[in-house]
């Protein structure tokens, strides 16, 4: 069983998915967009990608990632696979790509008791390197999100000139932008458009 009900009756995922989701989006957004935040994106690769992504991981995972052979190449491949799965056009397409990642990275479930938390599931991958371990964890997190929230909870930022991805774990599934900066840009653009339209109507 992958779910439990909270006090309101809303289904919740009974694992550390909420911690994995921002890491997945961060990796994809470091390595893959052509545009981000309204301008050309800086795509991290090689050692720069390893360093940038290690900075958002815990100390143990970061050290293991930095010591992994060809970590930058492996991370870039994982980021591309994650992006394809997140942005597949259909639910079936998302499921197919996520299942392929689970198989590729050899995700295996096991229970962990972290400090201050009850036992919960982790799904580290084959452990060839830390990248494969993360690949198994990330692929399974996406599967659990589809199972618990639906396949429509993944998307690309709808702000102009931004290809960053997001994973929406809000209750009402209303997220459409990658972050607060793009949300603000989109609201400003919409306001200016409405204002310009009003002025045009007055002149006409």
mmCIF file of C-alpha atoms in Angstrom, residues 61-196:
data_model
loop_
_atom_site.group_PDB
_atom_site.id
_atom_site.type_symbol
_atom_site.label_atom_id
_atom_site.label_comp_id
_atom_site.label_asym_id
_atom_site.label_seq_id
_atom_site.Cartn_x
_atom_site.Cartn_y
_atom_site.Cartn_z
ATOM 1 C CA UNK A 61 24.804 11.693 -1.013
ATOM 2 C CA UNK A 62 26.780 14.743 -2.128
ATOM 3 C CA UNK A 63 30.104 13.124 -1.213
ATOM 4 C CA UNK A 64 29.142 9.892 -2.981
ATOM 5 C CA UNK A 65 28.053 11.808 -6.077
ATOM 6 C CA UNK A 66 31.278 13.805 -6.275
ATOM 7 C CA UNK A 67 33.344 10.619 -6.070
ATOM 8 C CA UNK A 68 31.371 8.719 -8.730
ATOM 9 C CA UNK A 69 33.149 8.086 -12.063
ATOM 10 C CA UNK A 70 31.675 10.010 -15.014
ATOM 11 C CA UNK A 71 29.121 11.548 -12.655
ATOM 12 C CA UNK A 72 28.469 14.538 -14.909
ATOM 13 C CA UNK A 73 27.683 12.377 -17.938
ATOM 14 C CA UNK A 74 25.513 10.030 -15.891
ATOM 15 C CA UNK A 75 23.622 12.932 -14.294
ATOM 16 C CA UNK A 76 22.963 14.524 -17.686
ATOM 17 C CA UNK A 77 21.529 11.238 -18.972
ATOM 18 C CA UNK A 78 19.331 10.898 -15.896
ATOM 19 C CA UNK A 79 18.126 14.499 -16.260
ATOM 20 C CA UNK A 80 17.167 13.900 -19.908
ATOM 21 C CA UNK A 81 15.241 10.740 -18.986
ATOM 22 C CA UNK A 82 13.421 12.530 -16.179
ATOM 23 C CA UNK A 83 12.470 15.427 -18.432
ATOM 24 C CA UNK A 84 11.084 13.070 -21.078
ATOM 25 C CA UNK A 85 8.985 11.270 -18.462
ATOM 26 C CA UNK A 86 7.701 14.477 -16.884
ATOM 27 C CA UNK A 87 6.642 16.023 -20.192
ATOM 28 C CA UNK A 88 5.326 12.992 -22.095
ATOM 29 C CA UNK A 89 2.080 13.961 -23.804
ATOM 30 C CA UNK A 90 -0.137 11.228 -22.340
ATOM 31 C CA UNK A 91 -0.506 9.434 -19.032
ATOM 32 C CA UNK A 92 0.370 6.182 -20.784
ATOM 33 C CA UNK A 93 3.488 7.780 -22.202
ATOM 34 C CA UNK A 94 4.565 8.978 -18.767
ATOM 35 C CA UNK A 95 3.941 5.536 -17.268
ATOM 36 C CA UNK A 96 5.939 3.797 -19.992
ATOM 37 C CA UNK A 97 8.971 6.032 -19.497
ATOM 38 C CA UNK A 98 8.819 5.891 -15.697
ATOM 39 C CA UNK A 99 8.552 2.092 -15.761
ATOM 40 C CA UNK A 100 11.560 1.932 -18.072
ATOM 41 C CA UNK A 101 13.570 4.030 -15.600
ATOM 42 C CA UNK A 102 12.552 1.821 -12.673
ATOM 43 C CA UNK A 103 13.818 -1.201 -14.592
ATOM 44 C CA UNK A 104 16.979 0.500 -15.815
ATOM 45 C CA UNK A 105 18.032 1.744 -12.394
ATOM 46 C CA UNK A 106 16.975 -1.403 -10.547
ATOM 47 C CA UNK A 107 14.884 0.305 -7.874
ATOM 48 C CA UNK A 108 14.543 -1.846 -4.749
ATOM 49 C CA UNK A 109 12.270 -0.896 -1.826
ATOM 50 C CA UNK A 110 13.491 -0.895 1.763
ATOM 51 C CA UNK A 111 12.364 0.720 5.023
ATOM 52 C CA UNK A 112 14.382 3.530 6.623
ATOM 53 C CA UNK A 113 13.909 5.225 9.994
ATOM 54 C CA UNK A 114 15.369 8.713 9.797
ATOM 55 C CA UNK A 115 15.864 10.905 12.862
ATOM 56 C CA UNK A 116 12.504 12.348 13.898
ATOM 57 C CA UNK A 117 10.556 10.320 11.333
ATOM 58 C CA UNK A 118 8.774 6.955 11.427
ATOM 59 C CA UNK A 119 9.864 4.130 9.125
ATOM 60 C CA UNK A 120 9.256 5.014 5.485
ATOM 61 C CA UNK A 121 10.101 3.585 2.085
ATOM 62 C CA UNK A 122 13.202 4.350 0.061
ATOM 63 C CA UNK A 123 13.864 2.950 -3.406
ATOM 64 C CA UNK A 124 17.568 3.330 -4.113
ATOM 65 C CA UNK A 125 18.705 1.962 -7.442
ATOM 66 C CA UNK A 126 21.432 -0.477 -8.389
ATOM 67 C CA UNK A 127 24.198 1.421 -6.568
ATOM 68 C CA UNK A 128 26.640 1.137 -9.459
ATOM 69 C CA UNK A 129 27.246 4.770 -8.561
ATOM 70 C CA UNK A 130 25.322 7.361 -6.578
ATOM 71 C CA UNK A 131 23.693 8.495 -9.821
ATOM 72 C CA UNK A 132 22.075 5.075 -10.291
ATOM 73 C CA UNK A 133 20.994 5.094 -6.646
ATOM 74 C CA UNK A 134 19.318 8.457 -7.190
ATOM 75 C CA UNK A 135 17.836 7.277 -10.499
ATOM 76 C CA UNK A 136 16.008 4.440 -8.777
ATOM 77 C CA UNK A 137 14.759 6.744 -6.034
ATOM 78 C CA UNK A 138 13.618 9.433 -8.455
ATOM 79 C CA UNK A 139 11.889 7.047 -10.871
ATOM 80 C CA UNK A 140 9.938 5.433 -8.058
ATOM 81 C CA UNK A 141 9.012 8.832 -6.615
ATOM 82 C CA UNK A 142 7.501 9.777 -9.972
ATOM 83 C CA UNK A 143 5.574 6.487 -10.045
ATOM 84 C CA UNK A 144 4.175 7.164 -6.575
ATOM 85 C CA UNK A 145 3.167 10.692 -7.573
ATOM 86 C CA UNK A 146 1.276 9.339 -10.582
ATOM 87 C CA UNK A 147 -0.349 6.746 -8.321
ATOM 88 C CA UNK A 148 -1.265 9.193 -5.564
ATOM 89 C CA UNK A 149 -1.921 12.459 -7.387
ATOM 90 C CA UNK A 150 -2.346 11.646 -11.074
ATOM 91 C CA UNK A 151 -0.194 11.912 -14.178
ATOM 92 C CA UNK A 152 -1.164 15.540 -14.804
ATOM 93 C CA UNK A 153 0.915 16.818 -11.863
ATOM 94 C CA UNK A 154 4.051 17.294 -13.996
ATOM 95 C CA UNK A 155 4.510 20.235 -16.343
ATOM 96 C CA UNK A 156 6.656 22.851 -18.022
ATOM 97 C CA UNK A 157 6.533 26.429 -16.783
ATOM 98 C CA UNK A 158 3.911 28.433 -18.672
ATOM 99 C CA UNK A 159 5.720 31.752 -18.329
ATOM 100 C CA UNK A 160 7.173 33.229 -21.515
ATOM 101 C CA UNK A 161 10.674 32.017 -22.418
ATOM 102 C CA UNK A 162 10.938 29.438 -19.658
ATOM 103 C CA UNK A 163 11.321 25.698 -20.163
ATOM 104 C CA UNK A 164 11.881 24.787 -16.525
ATOM 105 C CA UNK A 165 9.772 21.888 -15.234
ATOM 106 C CA UNK A 166 7.742 21.621 -12.048
ATOM 107 C CA UNK A 167 6.115 18.874 -10.006
ATOM 108 C CA UNK A 168 2.837 19.962 -8.451
ATOM 109 C CA UNK A 169 2.038 18.441 -5.059
ATOM 110 C CA UNK A 170 -0.527 21.075 -4.045
ATOM 111 C CA UNK A 171 -3.983 19.938 -2.959
ATOM 112 C CA UNK A 172 -5.841 21.464 -5.874
ATOM 113 C CA UNK A 173 -3.235 20.843 -8.574
ATOM 114 C CA UNK A 174 -3.220 24.501 -9.590
ATOM 115 C CA UNK A 175 0.492 25.062 -10.165
ATOM 116 C CA UNK A 176 1.455 26.357 -13.625
ATOM 117 C CA UNK A 177 4.860 27.983 -13.117
ATOM 118 C CA UNK A 178 8.284 26.802 -12.012
ATOM 119 C CA UNK A 179 8.666 29.329 -9.197
ATOM 120 C CA UNK A 180 7.714 32.677 -7.725
ATOM 121 C CA UNK A 181 9.773 34.726 -10.190
ATOM 122 C CA UNK A 182 8.009 33.291 -13.235
ATOM 123 C CA UNK A 183 4.639 33.535 -11.477
ATOM 124 C CA UNK A 184 5.280 37.247 -10.936
ATOM 125 C CA UNK A 185 6.442 37.726 -14.537
ATOM 126 C CA UNK A 186 3.334 36.036 -15.896
ATOM 127 C CA UNK A 187 1.013 38.114 -13.681
ATOM 128 C CA UNK A 188 2.743 41.320 -14.739
ATOM 129 C CA UNK A 189 2.493 40.365 -18.408
ATOM 130 C CA UNK A 190 -1.207 39.522 -18.027
ATOM 131 C CA UNK A 191 -1.876 42.829 -16.264
ATOM 132 C CA UNK A 192 -0.100 44.804 -18.975
ATOM 133 C CA UNK A 193 -2.025 42.931 -21.649
ATOM 134 C CA UNK A 194 -5.365 43.682 -19.976
ATOM 135 C CA UNK A 195 -4.404 47.312 -19.503
ATOM 136 C CA UNK A 196 -3.307 47.674 -23.117
#
